[in-house]
Amino acid sequence: DLNAANIMIDALDAVWLIDFATSVELPLFTDMCKFEMACLFEYATIPVTPKQLLEFASTQESAWEKLNVGDWLRVDQHVAEILLQRLAALPAERLAGLTQSDLEKLIDEVVGKSGKAPHKQKVLLRALKARLVADQSMTDAAFAYCNNISNTLLTGDYIKETLEIRGLPLPEGRGSRGATSLRFFMEICVSIRRFMANDVSGVLREQNKNDLVQPVDMLSLQLWLPFLRESYRIIGYGDVAPQYKVWCIYHCKLVANKVLSILETIQKNIKNLAKLSMLYT
């Protein structure tokens, strides 16, 4: 269960891993895939407009608690409901035409009436202003970047080419700032994969000298299966906002297609798979 909550850094910058309650023997890349999914679908920010937020949550106040809208915005449920009430009270044209200045003023008012201490209000302001934007192009840029991330993470059919991916530039044009959080976490994923590439490639070369490497050891299938396992669960999490679930459904579809494709290739070429070991000689 490798995620940011289980990684601690002490005063001497020593890294500690905690929470081994669910630790069992699983495929080699399970932890890496789990961490990547947590970074991208739980920690990164995909901003949405107030209109989109209200469309996701609906105008029915009785549904907001069941939907855990507070978790979507990373604020207290009470604060999220006050914000939604204010948004729902706006005429449709006014809601669609909010400027960034209007939106930030509204957020300031909502947080100011939250009854929270000043230092906690600052946390609420940061959370809400990072996740809500008036400019639709920022949301569009974020989703375009999500598409690029999914396709980049699923590059190749062999371990080496899949692990040796490169970072992605921000989308060009208006709204590119909407993808900055995603880019930050994508860079973390890229650095982890490059570390794994060096480590795994070295092990495979050594094992191959003793004829201990199996064809499946070189296939990216051993990433796709943990990816599928970890990503499809995101869809059922109650504390994950809808925009992440939309992306996750798309991501799951891509992963499933990769799994089916490589399994079909294995079936057709089972007699020739032994030749794959030559990649690491």
Short mmCIF file of C-alpha atoms in Angstrom, two decimals:
data_model
loop_
_atom_site.label_atom_id
_atom_site.label_comp_id
_atom_site.label_asym_id
_atom_site.label_seq_id
_atom_site.Cartn_x
_atom_site.Cartn_y
_atom_site.Cartn_z
CA ASP A 1 0.00 0.00 0.00
CA LEU A 2 2.64 2.50 -1.10
CA ASN A 3 1.28 6.06 -1.06
CA ALA A 4 2.32 9.44 0.32
CA ALA A 5 0.62 8.79 3.66
CA ASN A 6 2.92 5.82 4.24
CA ILE A 7 6.18 7.63 3.49
CA MET A 8 7.74 9.67 6.31
CA ILE A 9 10.86 11.85 6.33
CA ASP A 10 12.52 12.60 9.66
CA ALA A 11 14.56 15.61 10.78
CA LEU A 12 17.70 14.10 9.25
CA ASP A 13 15.98 13.59 5.88
CA ALA A 14 15.96 9.82 6.37
CA VAL A 15 13.04 8.14 4.59
CA TRP A 16 10.82 5.71 6.51
CA LEU A 17 8.10 3.45 5.11
CA ILE A 18 5.22 2.57 7.44
CA ASP A 19 1.99 0.55 7.44
CA PHE A 20 2.93 -2.97 6.40
CA ALA A 21 -0.40 -4.45 7.54
CA THR A 22 -1.41 -5.38 3.99
CA SER A 23 2.05 -6.41 2.78
CA VAL A 24 2.05 -9.67 0.84
CA GLU A 25 3.96 -11.08 -2.11
CA LEU A 26 2.67 -9.42 -5.27
CA PRO A 27 4.05 -8.71 -8.77
CA LEU A 28 7.23 -6.62 -8.76
CA PHE A 29 5.68 -3.38 -10.03
CA THR A 30 2.57 -3.37 -7.83
CA ASP A 31 3.89 -0.71 -5.43
CA MET A 32 5.13 1.49 -8.25
CA CYS A 33 1.75 1.31 -10.00
CA LYS A 34 -0.09 2.00 -6.74
CA PHE A 35 2.06 5.07 -6.09
CA GLU A 36 1.61 6.38 -9.63
CA MET A 37 -2.15 6.01 -9.42
CA ALA A 38 -2.21 7.78 -6.04
CA CYS A 39 -0.07 10.65 -7.39
CA LEU A 40 -2.15 11.21 -10.49
CA PHE A 41 -5.71 10.36 -9.44
CA GLU A 42 -5.62 11.44 -5.79
CA TYR A 43 -2.89 14.04 -5.21
CA ALA A 44 -2.72 15.98 -8.49
CA THR A 45 -5.25 18.73 -9.09
CA ILE A 46 -7.63 18.85 -12.06
CA PRO A 47 -9.41 22.22 -11.76
CA VAL A 48 -13.07 22.59 -12.71
CA THR A 49 -15.37 25.54 -13.16
CA PRO A 50 -18.17 26.30 -10.66
CA LYS A 51 -20.70 25.32 -13.34
CA GLN A 52 -19.05 21.90 -13.76
CA LEU A 53 -18.88 21.40 -9.99
CA LEU A 54 -22.59 22.06 -9.69
CA GLU A 55 -23.33 19.72 -12.59
CA PHE A 56 -21.35 16.96 -10.86
CA ALA A 57 -22.97 17.58 -7.45
CA SER A 58 -26.47 18.55 -8.72
CA THR A 59 -28.60 21.23 -7.05
CA GLN A 60 -30.20 18.75 -4.65
CA GLU A 61 -28.80 19.56 -1.22
CA SER A 62 -29.90 16.18 0.12
CA ALA A 63 -27.42 14.50 -2.27
CA TRP A 64 -24.33 16.51 -1.32
CA GLU A 65 -23.55 14.63 1.87
CA LYS A 66 -24.00 11.24 0.19
CA LEU A 67 -21.66 12.34 -2.60
CA ASN A 68 -18.99 13.53 -0.12
CA VAL A 69 -18.57 16.82 -1.97
CA GLY A 70 -16.31 18.05 0.82
CA ASP A 71 -13.81 15.33 -0.07
CA TRP A 72 -13.94 16.38 -3.72
CA LEU A 73 -12.72 19.84 -2.75
CA ARG A 74 -10.50 18.74 0.16
CA VAL A 75 -12.45 20.89 2.63
CA ASP A 76 -14.95 20.24 5.41
CA GLN A 77 -18.33 19.01 4.18
CA HIS A 78 -20.04 22.00 5.84
CA VAL A 79 -17.87 24.49 3.93
CA ALA A 80 -18.42 22.65 0.64
CA GLU A 81 -22.19 22.74 1.13
CA ILE A 82 -22.18 26.48 1.88
CA LEU A 83 -20.24 27.03 -1.34
CA LEU A 84 -22.64 24.88 -3.35
CA GLN A 85 -25.62 26.71 -1.88
CA ARG A 86 -24.14 30.01 -3.03
CA LEU A 87 -23.44 28.66 -6.50
CA ALA A 88 -26.86 27.03 -6.84
CA ALA A 89 -28.53 30.33 -5.94
CA LEU A 90 -26.92 32.10 -8.90
CA PRO A 91 -28.88 32.48 -12.17
CA ALA A 92 -27.54 30.18 -14.90
CA GLU A 93 -26.10 33.04 -16.95
CA ARG A 94 -24.40 34.55 -13.91
CA LEU A 95 -22.93 31.17 -12.94
CA ALA A 96 -21.54 30.56 -16.42
CA GLY A 97 -20.17 34.09 -16.64
CA LEU A 98 -18.28 34.26 -13.34
CA THR A 99 -14.86 35.86 -13.64
CA GLN A 100 -11.86 34.67 -11.64
CA SER A 101 -12.17 37.77 -9.48
CA ASP A 102 -15.86 37.05 -8.83
CA LEU A 103 -15.12 33.45 -7.98
CA GLU A 104 -12.31 34.27 -5.57
CA LYS A 105 -14.47 36.88 -3.84
CA LEU A 106 -17.24 34.32 -3.41
CA ILE A 107 -14.76 31.78 -2.01
CA ASP A 108 -13.41 34.40 0.42
CA GLU A 109 -16.93 35.08 1.65
CA VAL A 110 -17.75 31.40 2.11
CA VAL A 111 -14.54 30.67 4.00
CA GLY A 112 -14.98 33.82 6.08
CA LYS A 113 -18.35 32.51 7.28
CA SER A 114 -17.00 29.02 8.03
CA GLY A 115 -16.29 29.81 11.67
CA LYS A 116 -12.77 28.39 11.33
CA ALA A 117 -9.69 29.89 12.94
CA PRO A 118 -7.64 32.21 10.66
CA HIS A 119 -4.86 29.67 10.07
CA LYS A 120 -7.42 27.04 9.07
CA GLN A 121 -9.17 29.51 6.79
CA LYS A 122 -5.91 29.90 4.85
CA VAL A 123 -5.84 26.15 4.25
CA LEU A 124 -9.46 26.21 3.03
CA LEU A 125 -8.75 29.12 0.69
CA ARG A 126 -5.78 27.33 -0.86
CA ALA A 127 -7.76 24.13 -1.36
CA LEU A 128 -10.75 25.83 -2.99
CA LYS A 129 -8.82 28.29 -5.17
CA ALA A 130 -6.61 25.49 -6.48
CA ARG A 131 -9.59 23.36 -7.51
CA LEU A 132 -12.06 25.94 -8.81
CA VAL A 133 -11.34 28.19 -11.78
CA ALA A 134 -13.49 30.51 -13.85
CA ASP A 135 -11.61 29.83 -17.09
CA GLN A 136 -12.86 26.70 -18.88
CA SER A 137 -9.63 26.56 -20.89
CA MET A 138 -7.73 25.59 -17.72
CA THR A 139 -9.93 22.52 -17.31
CA ASP A 140 -9.57 21.72 -21.00
CA ALA A 141 -5.77 21.97 -20.76
CA ALA A 142 -5.75 19.71 -17.71
CA PHE A 143 -7.78 17.02 -19.49
CA ALA A 144 -5.60 17.27 -22.59
CA TYR A 145 -2.61 16.69 -20.34
CA CYS A 146 -4.39 13.74 -18.68
CA ASN A 147 -4.76 12.18 -22.11
CA ASN A 148 -1.04 12.65 -22.79
CA ILE A 149 -0.12 11.19 -19.40
CA SER A 150 -2.16 8.03 -19.93
CA ASN A 151 -0.71 7.41 -23.37
CA THR A 152 2.84 8.08 -22.17
CA LEU A 153 2.56 5.82 -19.12
CA LEU A 154 1.34 3.03 -21.40
CA THR A 155 4.17 3.33 -23.91
CA GLY A 156 5.69 0.16 -25.37
CA ASP A 157 5.32 -3.58 -24.95
CA TYR A 158 8.65 -4.29 -23.24
CA ILE A 159 9.73 -3.31 -19.75
CA LYS A 160 12.70 -1.22 -20.80
CA GLU A 161 10.84 1.04 -23.22
CA THR A 162 7.90 1.37 -20.84
CA LEU A 163 10.09 2.42 -17.92
CA GLU A 164 12.31 4.81 -19.87
CA ILE A 165 9.65 7.41 -20.55
CA ARG A 166 10.20 11.16 -20.72
CA GLY A 167 8.42 14.06 -19.07
CA LEU A 168 5.66 15.93 -20.85
CA PRO A 169 5.62 19.67 -21.60
CA LEU A 170 2.60 21.69 -20.60
CA PRO A 171 -0.05 22.19 -23.28
CA GLU A 172 0.47 25.33 -25.33
CA GLY A 173 -1.88 28.27 -25.34
CA ARG A 174 -4.44 29.69 -22.99
CA GLY A 175 -5.24 27.71 -19.89
CA SER A 176 -1.97 25.77 -19.76
CA ARG A 177 -1.64 26.57 -16.04
CA GLY A 178 -4.51 24.19 -15.41
CA ALA A 179 -2.11 21.29 -15.97
CA THR A 180 0.75 22.45 -13.71
CA SER A 181 -0.15 20.17 -10.79
CA LEU A 182 -0.45 17.18 -13.11
CA ARG A 183 2.93 17.98 -14.63
CA PHE A 184 4.54 18.12 -11.17
CA PHE A 185 3.32 14.64 -10.28
CA MET A 186 4.06 13.28 -13.75
CA GLU A 187 7.70 14.32 -13.29
CA ILE A 188 7.78 12.30 -10.05
CA CYS A 189 6.42 9.25 -11.91
CA VAL A 190 9.04 9.67 -14.66
CA SER A 191 11.91 9.82 -12.15
CA ILE A 192 10.66 6.71 -10.32
CA ARG A 193 10.37 4.78 -13.58
CA ARG A 194 13.89 5.69 -14.64
CA PHE A 195 15.20 4.49 -11.29
CA MET A 196 13.29 1.23 -11.71
CA ALA A 197 14.56 0.88 -15.29
CA ASN A 198 18.20 0.95 -14.19
CA ASP A 199 17.58 -1.44 -11.32
CA VAL A 200 15.44 -3.95 -13.19
CA SER A 201 17.58 -3.96 -16.34
CA GLY A 202 20.67 -4.77 -14.28
CA VAL A 203 18.93 -7.63 -12.52
CA LEU A 204 17.60 -9.06 -15.78
CA ARG A 205 21.04 -8.98 -17.39
CA GLU A 206 22.57 -10.84 -14.47
CA GLN A 207 19.77 -13.39 -14.36
CA ASN A 208 19.96 -13.89 -18.10
CA LYS A 209 23.59 -15.04 -17.79
CA ASN A 210 22.29 -18.05 -15.87
CA ASP A 211 19.32 -18.62 -18.19
CA LEU A 212 16.92 -17.67 -15.40
CA VAL A 213 14.98 -15.04 -17.32
CA GLN A 214 11.54 -15.97 -18.60
CA PRO A 215 9.94 -14.21 -21.61
CA VAL A 216 7.28 -12.61 -19.39
CA ASP A 217 10.05 -10.93 -17.36
CA MET A 218 10.70 -8.60 -20.29
CA LEU A 219 7.07 -7.84 -21.13
CA SER A 220 5.26 -4.72 -19.93
CA LEU A 221 2.32 -6.96 -19.09
CA GLN A 222 3.69 -7.12 -15.56
CA LEU A 223 2.98 -3.37 -15.33
CA TRP A 224 -0.37 -3.40 -17.09
CA LEU A 225 -1.96 -5.93 -14.74
CA PRO A 226 -1.13 -4.04 -11.50
CA PHE A 227 -2.13 -0.83 -13.29
CA LEU A 228 -5.52 -2.32 -14.07
CA ARG A 229 -5.90 -3.59 -10.53
CA GLU A 230 -5.06 -0.24 -8.95
CA SER A 231 -6.80 2.10 -11.38
CA TYR A 232 -10.21 0.46 -11.63
CA ARG A 233 -10.62 0.77 -7.84
CA ILE A 234 -10.37 4.57 -8.08
CA ILE A 235 -13.74 4.64 -9.81
CA GLY A 236 -15.45 3.31 -6.69
CA TYR A 237 -13.77 5.60 -4.16
CA GLY A 238 -16.24 7.99 -2.55
CA ASP A 239 -13.64 10.66 -1.80
CA VAL A 240 -12.40 10.98 -5.40
CA ALA A 241 -13.92 13.84 -7.40
CA PRO A 242 -15.85 13.05 -10.62
CA GLN A 243 -13.30 14.62 -12.98
CA TYR A 244 -10.70 12.10 -11.81
CA LYS A 245 -13.13 9.24 -12.31
CA VAL A 246 -13.83 10.40 -15.86
CA TRP A 247 -10.09 10.28 -16.55
CA CYS A 248 -9.73 6.97 -14.71
CA ILE A 249 -12.41 5.30 -16.87
CA TYR A 250 -10.51 6.40 -19.97
CA HIS A 251 -7.23 5.20 -18.44
CA CYS A 252 -8.70 1.81 -17.51
CA LYS A 253 -9.92 1.36 -21.07
CA LEU A 254 -6.44 2.01 -22.43
CA VAL A 255 -4.85 -0.40 -19.94
CA ALA A 256 -7.41 -3.12 -20.69
CA ASN A 257 -6.73 -2.75 -24.41
CA LYS A 258 -2.98 -3.09 -23.80
CA VAL A 259 -3.52 -6.25 -21.74
CA LEU A 260 -5.78 -7.84 -24.36
CA SER A 261 -3.41 -6.88 -27.16
CA ILE A 262 -0.33 -8.35 -25.54
CA LEU A 263 -2.16 -11.54 -24.50
CA GLU A 264 -3.30 -11.99 -28.08
CA THR A 265 0.27 -11.50 -29.31
CA ILE A 266 1.55 -14.05 -26.81
CA GLN A 267 -1.00 -16.59 -28.00
CA LYS A 268 -0.03 -16.12 -31.61
CA ASN A 269 3.73 -16.15 -31.02
CA ILE A 270 4.18 -18.47 -28.06
CA LYS A 271 6.92 -20.45 -29.81
CA ASN A 272 8.99 -17.35 -30.54
CA LEU A 273 8.85 -15.75 -27.10
CA ALA A 274 12.13 -17.31 -26.00
CA LYS A 275 13.91 -14.97 -28.42
CA LEU A 276 12.92 -12.02 -26.22
CA SER A 277 15.71 -12.85 -23.77
CA MET A 278 18.18 -11.61 -26.36
CA LEU A 279 17.05 -8.05 -25.54
CA TYR A 280 19.05 -8.19 -22.33
CA THR A 281 22.13 -10.09 -23.47
#
